[in-house]
Coordinates of C-alpha atoms in Angstrom, one line a residue:
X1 CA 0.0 0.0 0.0
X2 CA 1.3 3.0 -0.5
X3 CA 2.0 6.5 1.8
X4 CA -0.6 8.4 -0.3
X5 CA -3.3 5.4 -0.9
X6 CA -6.9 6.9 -0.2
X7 CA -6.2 10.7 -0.5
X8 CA -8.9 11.4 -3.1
X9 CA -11.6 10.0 -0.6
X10 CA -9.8 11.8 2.3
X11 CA -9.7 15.5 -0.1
X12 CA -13.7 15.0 -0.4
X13 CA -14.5 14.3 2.8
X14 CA -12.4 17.9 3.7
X15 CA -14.4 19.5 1.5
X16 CA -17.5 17.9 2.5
X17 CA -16.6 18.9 6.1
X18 CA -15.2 22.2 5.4
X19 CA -17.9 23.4 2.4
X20 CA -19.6 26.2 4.0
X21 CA -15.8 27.7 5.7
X22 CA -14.1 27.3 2.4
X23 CA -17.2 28.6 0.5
X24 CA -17.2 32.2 2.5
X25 CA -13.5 32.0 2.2
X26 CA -13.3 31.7 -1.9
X27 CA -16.0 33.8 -2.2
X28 CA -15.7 36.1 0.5
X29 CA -12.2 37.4 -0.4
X30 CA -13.2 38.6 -3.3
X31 CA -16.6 40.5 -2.7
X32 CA -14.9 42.0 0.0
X33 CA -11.7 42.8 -2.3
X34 CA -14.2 44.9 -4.3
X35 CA -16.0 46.7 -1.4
X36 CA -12.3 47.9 -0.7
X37 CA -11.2 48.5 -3.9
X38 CA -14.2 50.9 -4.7
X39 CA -13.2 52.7 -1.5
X40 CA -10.3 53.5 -2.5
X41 CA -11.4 54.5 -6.0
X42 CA -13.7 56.8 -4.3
X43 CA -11.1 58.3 -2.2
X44 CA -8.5 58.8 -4.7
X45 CA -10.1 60.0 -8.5
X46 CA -7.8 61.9 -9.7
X47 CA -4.0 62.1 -9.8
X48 CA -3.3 64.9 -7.7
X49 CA -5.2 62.7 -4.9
X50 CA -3.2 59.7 -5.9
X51 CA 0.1 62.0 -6.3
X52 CA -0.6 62.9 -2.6
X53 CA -1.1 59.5 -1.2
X54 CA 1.9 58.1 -3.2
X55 CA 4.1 60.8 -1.2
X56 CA 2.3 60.2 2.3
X57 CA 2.8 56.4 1.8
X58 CA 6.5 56.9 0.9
X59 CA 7.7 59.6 3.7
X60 CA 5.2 58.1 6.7
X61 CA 7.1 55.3 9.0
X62 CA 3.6 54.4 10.0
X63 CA 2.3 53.9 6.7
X64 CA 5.4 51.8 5.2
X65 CA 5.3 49.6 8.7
X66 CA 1.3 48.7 8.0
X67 CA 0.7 48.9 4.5
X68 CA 3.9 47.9 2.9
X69 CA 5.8 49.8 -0.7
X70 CA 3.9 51.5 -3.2
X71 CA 5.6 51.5 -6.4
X72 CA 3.9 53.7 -8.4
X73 CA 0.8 56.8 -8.3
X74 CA -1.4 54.3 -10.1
X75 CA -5.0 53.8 -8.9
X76 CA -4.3 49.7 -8.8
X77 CA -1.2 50.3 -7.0
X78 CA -3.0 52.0 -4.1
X79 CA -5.5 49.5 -3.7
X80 CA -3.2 47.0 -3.4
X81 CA -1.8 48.5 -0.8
X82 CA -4.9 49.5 1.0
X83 CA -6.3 46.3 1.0
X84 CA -3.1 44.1 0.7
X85 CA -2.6 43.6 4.5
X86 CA -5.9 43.0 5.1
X87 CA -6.6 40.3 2.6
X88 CA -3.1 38.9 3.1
X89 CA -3.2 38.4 7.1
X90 CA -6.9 36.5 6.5
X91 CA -5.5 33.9 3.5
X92 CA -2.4 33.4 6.2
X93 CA -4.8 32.7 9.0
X94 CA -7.7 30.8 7.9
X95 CA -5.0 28.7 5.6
X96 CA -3.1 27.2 9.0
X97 CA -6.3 27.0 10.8
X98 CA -7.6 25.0 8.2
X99 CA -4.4 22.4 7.8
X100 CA -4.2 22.2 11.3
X101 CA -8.3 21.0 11.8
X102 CA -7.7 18.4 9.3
X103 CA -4.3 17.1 10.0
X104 CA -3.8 17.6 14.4
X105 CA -7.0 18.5 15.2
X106 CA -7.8 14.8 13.9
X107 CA -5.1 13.6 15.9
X108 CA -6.6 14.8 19.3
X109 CA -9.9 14.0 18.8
X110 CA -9.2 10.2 17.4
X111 CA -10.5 10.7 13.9
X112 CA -6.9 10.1 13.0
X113 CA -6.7 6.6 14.1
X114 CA -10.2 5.9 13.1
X115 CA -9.4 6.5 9.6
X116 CA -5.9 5.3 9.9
X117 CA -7.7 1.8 10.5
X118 CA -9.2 1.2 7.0
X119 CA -7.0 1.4 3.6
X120 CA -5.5 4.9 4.1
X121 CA -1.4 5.8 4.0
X122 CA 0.5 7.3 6.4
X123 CA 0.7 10.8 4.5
X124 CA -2.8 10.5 2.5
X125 CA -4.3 13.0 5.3
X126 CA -1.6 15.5 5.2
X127 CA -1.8 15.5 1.8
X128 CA -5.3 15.9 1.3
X129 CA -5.8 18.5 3.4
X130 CA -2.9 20.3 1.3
X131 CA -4.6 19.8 -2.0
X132 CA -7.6 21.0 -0.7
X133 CA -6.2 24.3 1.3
X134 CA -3.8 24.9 -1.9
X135 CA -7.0 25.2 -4.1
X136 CA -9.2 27.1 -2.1
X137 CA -6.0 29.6 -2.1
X138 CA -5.6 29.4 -5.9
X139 CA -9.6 29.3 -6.3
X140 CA -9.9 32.8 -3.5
X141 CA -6.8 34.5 -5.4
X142 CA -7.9 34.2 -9.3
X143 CA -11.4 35.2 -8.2
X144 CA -10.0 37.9 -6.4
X145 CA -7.9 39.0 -9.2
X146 CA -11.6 38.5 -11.9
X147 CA -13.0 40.8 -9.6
X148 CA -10.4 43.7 -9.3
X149 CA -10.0 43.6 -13.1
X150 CA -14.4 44.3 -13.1
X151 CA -13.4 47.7 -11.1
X152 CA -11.3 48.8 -14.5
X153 CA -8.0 47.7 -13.2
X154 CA -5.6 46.2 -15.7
X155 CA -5.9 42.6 -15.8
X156 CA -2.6 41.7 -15.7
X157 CA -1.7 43.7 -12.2
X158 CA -5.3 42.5 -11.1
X159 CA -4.0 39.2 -11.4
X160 CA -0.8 40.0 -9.5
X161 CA -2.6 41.0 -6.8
X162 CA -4.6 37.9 -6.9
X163 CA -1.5 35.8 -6.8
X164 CA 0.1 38.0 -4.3
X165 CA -2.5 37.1 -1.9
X166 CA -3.1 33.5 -2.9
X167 CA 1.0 33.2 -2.3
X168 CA 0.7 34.0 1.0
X169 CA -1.9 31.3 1.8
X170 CA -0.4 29.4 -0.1
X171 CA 3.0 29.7 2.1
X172 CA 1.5 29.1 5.5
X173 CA -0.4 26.4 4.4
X174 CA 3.3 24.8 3.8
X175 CA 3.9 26.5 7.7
X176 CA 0.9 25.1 9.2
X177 CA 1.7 21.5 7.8
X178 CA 4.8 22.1 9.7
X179 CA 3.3 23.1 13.1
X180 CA 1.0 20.3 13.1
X181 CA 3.5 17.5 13.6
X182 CA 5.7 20.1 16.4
X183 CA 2.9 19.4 19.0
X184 CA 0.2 17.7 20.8
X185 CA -2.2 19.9 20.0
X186 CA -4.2 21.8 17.9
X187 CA -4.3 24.8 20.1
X188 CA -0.5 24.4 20.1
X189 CA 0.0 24.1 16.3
X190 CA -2.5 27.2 15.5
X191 CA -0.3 29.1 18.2
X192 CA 3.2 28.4 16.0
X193 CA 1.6 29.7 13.0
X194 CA 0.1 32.5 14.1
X195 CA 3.1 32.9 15.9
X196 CA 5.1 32.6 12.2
X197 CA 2.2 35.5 10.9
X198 CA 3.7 37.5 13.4
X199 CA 7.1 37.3 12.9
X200 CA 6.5 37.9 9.2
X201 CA 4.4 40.6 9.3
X202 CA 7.4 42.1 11.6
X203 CA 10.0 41.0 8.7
X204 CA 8.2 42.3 6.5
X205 CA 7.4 46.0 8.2
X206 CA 11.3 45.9 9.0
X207 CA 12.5 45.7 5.6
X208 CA 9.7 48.5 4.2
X209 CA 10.7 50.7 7.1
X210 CA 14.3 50.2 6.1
X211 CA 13.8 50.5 2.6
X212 CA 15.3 53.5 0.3
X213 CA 12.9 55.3 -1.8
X214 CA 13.8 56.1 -5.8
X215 CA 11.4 58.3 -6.8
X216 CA 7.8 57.5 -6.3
X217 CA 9.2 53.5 -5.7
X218 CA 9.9 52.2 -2.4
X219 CA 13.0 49.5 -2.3
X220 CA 12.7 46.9 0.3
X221 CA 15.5 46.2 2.5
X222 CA 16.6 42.6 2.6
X223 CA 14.2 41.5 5.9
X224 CA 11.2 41.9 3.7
X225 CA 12.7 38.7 1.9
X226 CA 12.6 36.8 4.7
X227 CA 8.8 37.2 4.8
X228 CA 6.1 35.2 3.2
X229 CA 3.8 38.6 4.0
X230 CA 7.1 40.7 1.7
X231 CA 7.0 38.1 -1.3
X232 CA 3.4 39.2 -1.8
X233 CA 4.3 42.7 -2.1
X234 CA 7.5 42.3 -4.3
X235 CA 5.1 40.9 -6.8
X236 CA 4.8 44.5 -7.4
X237 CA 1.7 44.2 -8.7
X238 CA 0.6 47.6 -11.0
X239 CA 4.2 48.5 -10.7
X240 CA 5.8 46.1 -13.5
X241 CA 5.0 42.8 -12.1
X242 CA 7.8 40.3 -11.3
X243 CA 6.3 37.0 -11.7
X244 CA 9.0 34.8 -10.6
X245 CA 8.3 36.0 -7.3
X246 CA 4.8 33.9 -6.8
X247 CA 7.3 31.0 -7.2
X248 CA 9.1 31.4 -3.8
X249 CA 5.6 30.3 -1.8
X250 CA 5.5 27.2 -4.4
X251 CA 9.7 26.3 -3.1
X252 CA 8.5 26.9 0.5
X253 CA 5.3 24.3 -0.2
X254 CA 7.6 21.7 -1.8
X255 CA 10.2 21.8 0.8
X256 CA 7.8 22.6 4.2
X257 CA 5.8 19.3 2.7
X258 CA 9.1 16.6 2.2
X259 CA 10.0 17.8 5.8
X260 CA 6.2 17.4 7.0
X261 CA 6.2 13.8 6.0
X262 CA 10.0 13.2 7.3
X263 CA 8.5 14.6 10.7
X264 CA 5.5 12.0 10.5
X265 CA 7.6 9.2 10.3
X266 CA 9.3 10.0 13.2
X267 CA 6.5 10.3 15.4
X268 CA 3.7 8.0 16.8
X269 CA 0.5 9.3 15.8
X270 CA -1.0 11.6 18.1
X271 CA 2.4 12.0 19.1
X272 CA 4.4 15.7 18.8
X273 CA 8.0 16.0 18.4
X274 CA 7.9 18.7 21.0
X275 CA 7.8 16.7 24.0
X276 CA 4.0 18.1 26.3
X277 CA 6.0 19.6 29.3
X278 CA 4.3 17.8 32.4
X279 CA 2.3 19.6 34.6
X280 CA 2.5 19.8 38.2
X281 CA 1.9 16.9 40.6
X282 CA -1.2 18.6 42.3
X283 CA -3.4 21.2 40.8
X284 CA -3.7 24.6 41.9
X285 CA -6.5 25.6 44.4
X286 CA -8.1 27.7 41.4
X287 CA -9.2 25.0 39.8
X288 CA -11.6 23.5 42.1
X289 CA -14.0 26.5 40.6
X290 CA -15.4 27.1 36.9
X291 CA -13.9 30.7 37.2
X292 CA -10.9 29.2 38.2
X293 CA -10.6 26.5 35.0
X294 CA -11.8 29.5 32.8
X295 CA -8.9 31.6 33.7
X296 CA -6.6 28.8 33.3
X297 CA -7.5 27.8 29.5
X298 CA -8.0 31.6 28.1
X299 CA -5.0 33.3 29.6
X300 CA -2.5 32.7 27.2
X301 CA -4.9 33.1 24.3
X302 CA -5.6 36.7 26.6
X303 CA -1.5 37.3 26.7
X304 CA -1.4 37.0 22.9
X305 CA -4.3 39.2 22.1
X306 CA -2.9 41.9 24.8
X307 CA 1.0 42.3 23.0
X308 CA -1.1 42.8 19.6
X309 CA -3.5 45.4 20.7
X310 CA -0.9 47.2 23.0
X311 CA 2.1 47.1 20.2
X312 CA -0.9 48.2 17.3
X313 CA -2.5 50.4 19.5
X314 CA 0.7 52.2 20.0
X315 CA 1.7 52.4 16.6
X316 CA -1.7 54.0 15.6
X317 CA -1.4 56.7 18.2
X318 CA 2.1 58.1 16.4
X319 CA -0.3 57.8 12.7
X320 CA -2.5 59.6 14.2
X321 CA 0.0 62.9 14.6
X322 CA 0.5 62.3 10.8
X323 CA -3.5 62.0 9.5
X324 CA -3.5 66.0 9.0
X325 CA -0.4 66.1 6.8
X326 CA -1.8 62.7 5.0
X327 CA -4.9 64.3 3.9
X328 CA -4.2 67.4 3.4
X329 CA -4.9 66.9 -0.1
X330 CA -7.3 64.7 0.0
X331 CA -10.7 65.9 0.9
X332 CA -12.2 62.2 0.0
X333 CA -10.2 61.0 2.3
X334 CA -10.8 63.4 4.8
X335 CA -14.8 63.3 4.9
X336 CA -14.4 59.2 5.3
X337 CA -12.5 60.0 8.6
X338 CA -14.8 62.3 9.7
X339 CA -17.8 60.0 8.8
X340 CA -16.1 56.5 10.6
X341 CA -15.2 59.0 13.2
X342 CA -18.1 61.0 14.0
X343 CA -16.8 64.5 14.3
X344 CA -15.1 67.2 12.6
X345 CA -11.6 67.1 14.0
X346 CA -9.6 64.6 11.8
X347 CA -7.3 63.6 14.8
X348 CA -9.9 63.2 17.0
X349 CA -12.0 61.1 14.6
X350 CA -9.6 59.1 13.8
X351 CA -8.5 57.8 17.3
X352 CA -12.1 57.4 17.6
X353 CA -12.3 55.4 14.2
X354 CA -9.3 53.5 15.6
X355 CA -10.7 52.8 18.8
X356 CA -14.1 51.1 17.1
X357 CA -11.9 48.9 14.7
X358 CA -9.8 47.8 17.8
X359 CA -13.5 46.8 19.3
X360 CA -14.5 45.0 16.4
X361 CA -11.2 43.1 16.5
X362 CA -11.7 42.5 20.4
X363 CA -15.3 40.9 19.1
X364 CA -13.6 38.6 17.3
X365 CA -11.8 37.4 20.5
X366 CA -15.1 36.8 22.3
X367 CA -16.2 35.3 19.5
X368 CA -13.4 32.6 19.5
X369 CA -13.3 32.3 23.2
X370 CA -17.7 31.6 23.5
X371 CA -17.5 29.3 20.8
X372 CA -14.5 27.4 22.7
X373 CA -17.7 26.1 24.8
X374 CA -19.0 24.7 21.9
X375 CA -16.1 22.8 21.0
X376 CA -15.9 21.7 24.8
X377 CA -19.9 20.1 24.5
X378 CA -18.9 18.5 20.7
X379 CA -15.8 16.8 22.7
X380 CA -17.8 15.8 25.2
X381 CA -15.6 17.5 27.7
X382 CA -18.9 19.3 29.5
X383 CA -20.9 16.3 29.8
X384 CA -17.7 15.3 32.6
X385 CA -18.0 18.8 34.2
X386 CA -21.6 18.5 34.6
X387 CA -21.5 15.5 36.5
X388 CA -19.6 17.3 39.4
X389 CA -21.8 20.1 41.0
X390 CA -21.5 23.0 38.7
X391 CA -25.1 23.6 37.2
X392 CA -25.4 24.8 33.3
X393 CA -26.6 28.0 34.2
X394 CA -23.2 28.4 36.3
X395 CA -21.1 26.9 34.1
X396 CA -22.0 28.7 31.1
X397 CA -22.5 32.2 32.9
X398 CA -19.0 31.6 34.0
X399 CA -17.8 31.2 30.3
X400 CA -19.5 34.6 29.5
X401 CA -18.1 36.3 32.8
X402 CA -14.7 35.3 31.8
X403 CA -14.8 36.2 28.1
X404 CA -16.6 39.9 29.2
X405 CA -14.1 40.2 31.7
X406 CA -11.1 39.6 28.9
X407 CA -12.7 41.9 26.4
X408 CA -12.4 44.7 28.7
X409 CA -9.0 44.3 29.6
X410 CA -8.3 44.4 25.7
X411 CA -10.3 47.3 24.9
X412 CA -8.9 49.4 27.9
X413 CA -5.4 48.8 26.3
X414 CA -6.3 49.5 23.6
X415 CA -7.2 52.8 24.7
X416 CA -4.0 53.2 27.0
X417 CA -1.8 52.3 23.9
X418 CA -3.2 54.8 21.5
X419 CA -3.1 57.3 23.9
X420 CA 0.2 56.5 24.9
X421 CA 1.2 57.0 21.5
X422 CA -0.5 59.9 20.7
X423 CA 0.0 61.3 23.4
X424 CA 4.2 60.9 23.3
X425 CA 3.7 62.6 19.6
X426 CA 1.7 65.3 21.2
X427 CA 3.2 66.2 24.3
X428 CA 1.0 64.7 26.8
X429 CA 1.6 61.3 27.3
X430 CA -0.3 61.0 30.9
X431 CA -3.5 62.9 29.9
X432 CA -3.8 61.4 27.0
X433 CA -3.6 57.6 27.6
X434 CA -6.1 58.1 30.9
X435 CA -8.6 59.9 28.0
X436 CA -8.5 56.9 25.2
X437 CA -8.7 54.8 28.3
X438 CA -11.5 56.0 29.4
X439 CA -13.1 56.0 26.0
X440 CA -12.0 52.4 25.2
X441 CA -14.0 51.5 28.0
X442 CA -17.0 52.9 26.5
X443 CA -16.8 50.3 23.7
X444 CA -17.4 47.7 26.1
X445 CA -21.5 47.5 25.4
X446 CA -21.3 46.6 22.2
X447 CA -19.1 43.8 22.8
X448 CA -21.5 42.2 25.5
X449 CA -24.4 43.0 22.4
X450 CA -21.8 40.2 20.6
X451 CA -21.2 38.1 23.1
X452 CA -24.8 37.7 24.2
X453 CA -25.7 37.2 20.4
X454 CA -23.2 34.4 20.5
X455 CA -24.5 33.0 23.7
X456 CA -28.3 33.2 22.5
X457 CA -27.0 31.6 20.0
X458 CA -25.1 28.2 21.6
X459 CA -28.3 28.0 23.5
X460 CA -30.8 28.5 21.2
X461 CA -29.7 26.8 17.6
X462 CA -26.0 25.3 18.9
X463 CA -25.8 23.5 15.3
X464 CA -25.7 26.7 13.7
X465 CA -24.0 28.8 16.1
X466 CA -19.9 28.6 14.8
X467 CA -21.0 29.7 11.2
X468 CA -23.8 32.2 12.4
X469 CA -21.8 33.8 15.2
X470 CA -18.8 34.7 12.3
X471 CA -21.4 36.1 10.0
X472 CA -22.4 38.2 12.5
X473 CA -19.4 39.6 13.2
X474 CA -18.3 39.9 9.9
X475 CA -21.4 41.6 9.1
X476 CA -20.9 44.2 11.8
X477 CA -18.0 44.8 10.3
X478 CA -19.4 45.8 6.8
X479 CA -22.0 47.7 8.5
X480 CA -20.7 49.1 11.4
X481 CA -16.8 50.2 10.2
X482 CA -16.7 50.2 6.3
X483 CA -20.4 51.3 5.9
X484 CA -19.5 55.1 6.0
X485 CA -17.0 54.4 3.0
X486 CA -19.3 51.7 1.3
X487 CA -22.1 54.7 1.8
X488 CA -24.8 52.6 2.7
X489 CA -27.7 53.7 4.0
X490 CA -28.3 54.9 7.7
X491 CA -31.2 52.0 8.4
X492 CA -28.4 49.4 7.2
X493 CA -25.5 50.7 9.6
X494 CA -27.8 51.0 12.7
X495 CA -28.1 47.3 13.1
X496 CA -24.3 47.2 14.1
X497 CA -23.9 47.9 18.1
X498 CA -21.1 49.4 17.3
X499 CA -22.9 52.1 15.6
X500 CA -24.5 52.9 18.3
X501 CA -21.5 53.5 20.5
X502 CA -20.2 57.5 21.3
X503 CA -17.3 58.2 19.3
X504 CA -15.1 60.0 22.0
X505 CA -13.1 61.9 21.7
X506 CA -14.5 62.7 18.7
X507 CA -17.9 63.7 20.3
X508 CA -19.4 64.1 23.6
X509 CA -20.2 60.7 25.7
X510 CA -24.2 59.8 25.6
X511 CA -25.2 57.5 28.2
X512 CA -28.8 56.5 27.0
X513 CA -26.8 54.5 23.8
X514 CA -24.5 52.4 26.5
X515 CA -27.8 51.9 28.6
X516 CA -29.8 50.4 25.6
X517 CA -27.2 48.3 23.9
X518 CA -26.6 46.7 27.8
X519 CA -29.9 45.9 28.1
X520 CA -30.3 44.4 24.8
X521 CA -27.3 42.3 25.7
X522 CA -28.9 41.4 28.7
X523 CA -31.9 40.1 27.2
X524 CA -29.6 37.9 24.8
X525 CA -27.8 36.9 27.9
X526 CA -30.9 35.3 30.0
X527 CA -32.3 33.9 26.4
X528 CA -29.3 31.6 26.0
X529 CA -29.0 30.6 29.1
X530 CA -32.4 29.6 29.4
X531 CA -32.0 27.8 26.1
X532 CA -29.0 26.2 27.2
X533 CA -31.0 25.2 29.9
X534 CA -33.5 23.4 28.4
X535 CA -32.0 21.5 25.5
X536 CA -30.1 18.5 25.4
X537 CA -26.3 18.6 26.2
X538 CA -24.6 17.7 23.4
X539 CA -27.1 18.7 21.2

């Protein structure tokens, strides 16, 4: 029998598994690669505007550290690089987390072996999950490139840009493949390749920052190499396109793959190579209470998300000394701020703006740390918590409790970073971290809107609530941060709570908002737990 015997079966039952993901991933990228690209096009109609930006992007440390080289005044280059780090950071993402669920997440949960046990090779899952990831990648980028080339844009840098981004899944695919024979678990492997996203965004922003300009071109220095997150934007796409580039993710897939199956063979399955470090001989006091357990399985999850959000909010509070001179020229640009902002003063509105994208992020957290209660039920890991003394109603309230709890610590630094960084461009460093503080706090009631949407949802319809809890949040997004830009109508943006949420310091604080989105949360609250409740468990 041979290594790869059965992957064909194994690559459709992925895809059967992973349909509805992979279908708002393919699909997804694109729609919302052409929400951005309009945007931009909207922002930037003429060539003095795109003159201007070109300049800004070139001379700004901010703007080369986030959004990467521009390499010409072109409209497509600009959209690539408005919407490059978006797009890029998602294919990196959902590509590991992807390869990981079907390779080590099989492992821990014993599909692995229960596969392994009829006609199937030792590399056939690995590979299949490959093939399939690879595809959607290739399938996400050309449509993404289809669909920048309907906005105008020249097909062959639309097609760049597609590749560009499809690279970069296309590399940490080959990185998660890695990561998933390194460690026991999945949690573990996700961890190292979101850990490798990190370090090669940093790569990458070091060799931009670094670079040397040549007219309206920016030259990378030599870290940006190093970076599967640089490859995509020496691609150059709309800025004579170097093709040969899109092969360096292909080497990295062909090489991270031989030494994936070389790893396999040396380890037992369900086996890591990284030894599990053993844990103490008797458990901490903590424990012995749900709040306790909570604490123990989110806090490192909590340390990662804090570093992000304190070393971004930072970094957005010294662009936000630079927004004036960046649109001075640019009155497109400038009513967009003012509009995701909600008041007149560009610096004001956009640490306000900042401040709501840093909450929608931080919803995305609760999010991932709610539906972790799902995936305990599916395990049957509840089921053996509920036969000790801790009622549903406890044990879920406690989930909530915890997650709320984390939430505010992550939008409070948020607000201390930016302000810290503003403030340190400004010249007040100590009033003006205690001010965002304060108004990073404020966002606080629309993230209990999402996190009692995703408990009413676990409790109500739990089939449904992974996929319905990330359309949710991805909707708010649309509506609630790129709905002044989109220019949709007021009706549509009101159903996000962030919407509904002061935009200090841009405007005056309104309590009566805060009160009505926290009792609408509350209501979603006591509905899922009383579903939860009620209904079977697992269900």
């Amino acid at each position: 029998m041979s290594a790869f015997t059965g992957t064909g079966r194994l690559a459709r039952l992925v895809l059967r598994r992973d349909r509805i993901k992979l279908g708002v991933w393919v699909l997804g990228t694109p729609l919302l690669g052409v929400a951005l690209a309009n945007s931009v096009t909207e922002f930037y109609p003429d060539e003095a505007t795109r003159l201007g930006y070109a300049e800004a992007a070139l001379t700004s440390v901010v703007a080369r550290a986030f959004n990467g080289p521009i390499f010409s005044a072109d409209l497509g280059s600009i959209v690539v690089v408005e919407t490059y780090l978006t797009l890029a950071l998602l294919a990196a993402l959902v590509s590991t987390f992807a390869v990981v669920r079907h390779t080590r997440q099989n492992e821990e949960t014993g599909r692995a072996e229960l596969l392994g046990a009829a006609v199937v090779g030792r590399h056939a899952l690995l590979t299949a999950a490959l093939l399939v990831v690879v595809g959607a990648n290739v399938a996400a980028g050309v449509l993404l490139g289809l669909s920048f080339a309907a906005t105008g844009l020249p097909l062959a840098g639309c097609l760049a840009a597609g590749g560009a981004i499809a690279g970069v899944g296309v590399a940490f695919t080959a990185v998660a493949a890695v990561t998933a024979q390194l460690t026991v678990t999945s949690r573990g492997a996700n961890a190292l390749a979101a850990a490798a996203v990190g370090v090669a965004f940093l790569l990458r922003a070091a060799g931009d920052v670094l670079g040397e300009r040549h007219g309206l071109r920016l030259e990378s220095a030599w870290p940006s190499w190093l970076s599967p997150l640089g490859w995509g934007t020496q691609v150059r796409a709309f800025g004579a396109e170097r093709w040969w580039v899109l092969g360096l993710p292909v080497a990295l897939l062909a090489v991270a793959t031989l030494a994936a199956f070389g790893l396999a063979r040396r380890r037992d399955l369900g086996a890591g190579l990284l030894a599990a470090r053993r844990g103490p001989a008797h458990a901490a006091a903590g424990l012995l209470s749900p709040i306790g357990l909570v604490w123990r399985l989110h806090r490192g999850s909590l340390v990662g998300w804090s570093t992000a959000v304190v070393v971004l909010g930072v970094s957005m509070g010294f662009a936000a000394d630079e927004v004036n001179d960046m649109v001075a020229e640019n009155p497109a640009a400038a009513e967009v701020i003012a509009a995701m902002g909600g008041g007149v003063d560009l610096v004001d509105a956009f640490l306000a703006a900042m401040l709501g994208l840093f909450a929608l992020t931080v919803g995305a957290y609760v999010v991932q740390a709610l539906l972790r209660t799902r995936a305990d039920e599916s395990d049957g890991v509840l089921e053996a918590v509920l036969a000790t003394a801790v009622s549903r109603g406890r044990w879920l309230t406690t989930q909530v409790t915890g997650t709320v709890l984390g939430a505010a610590v992550l939008v409070l630094l948020a607000g201390l970073s930016t302000g810290l960084g503003y403030g340190l461009a400004a010249g007040d460093p100590i009033g003006w971290t205690l001010h965002l503080g304060g108004a990073g706090l404020l966002q606080l009631p629309a993230l209990l809107v999402v996190a009692g949407l995703v408990t009413a949802l676990l409790g109500l319809a739990p089939r449904w609530s992974v996929a319905s809890s990330w359309a949710v949040l991805i909707g708010f997004l649309l509506l609630g941060q790129l709905g002044a830009a989109l220019d949709l109508p007021q009706a549509a943006l009101n159903l996000s709570p962030y919407t509904h949420v002061p935009s200090v310091p841009a405007v005056e604080v309104t309590v009566l908002p805060l009160v009505l989105l926290t009792g609408v949360a509350g209501m979603l609250l006591t509905a899922g737990l009383a579903g939860f409740r009620r209904r079977d468990v697992p269900s």
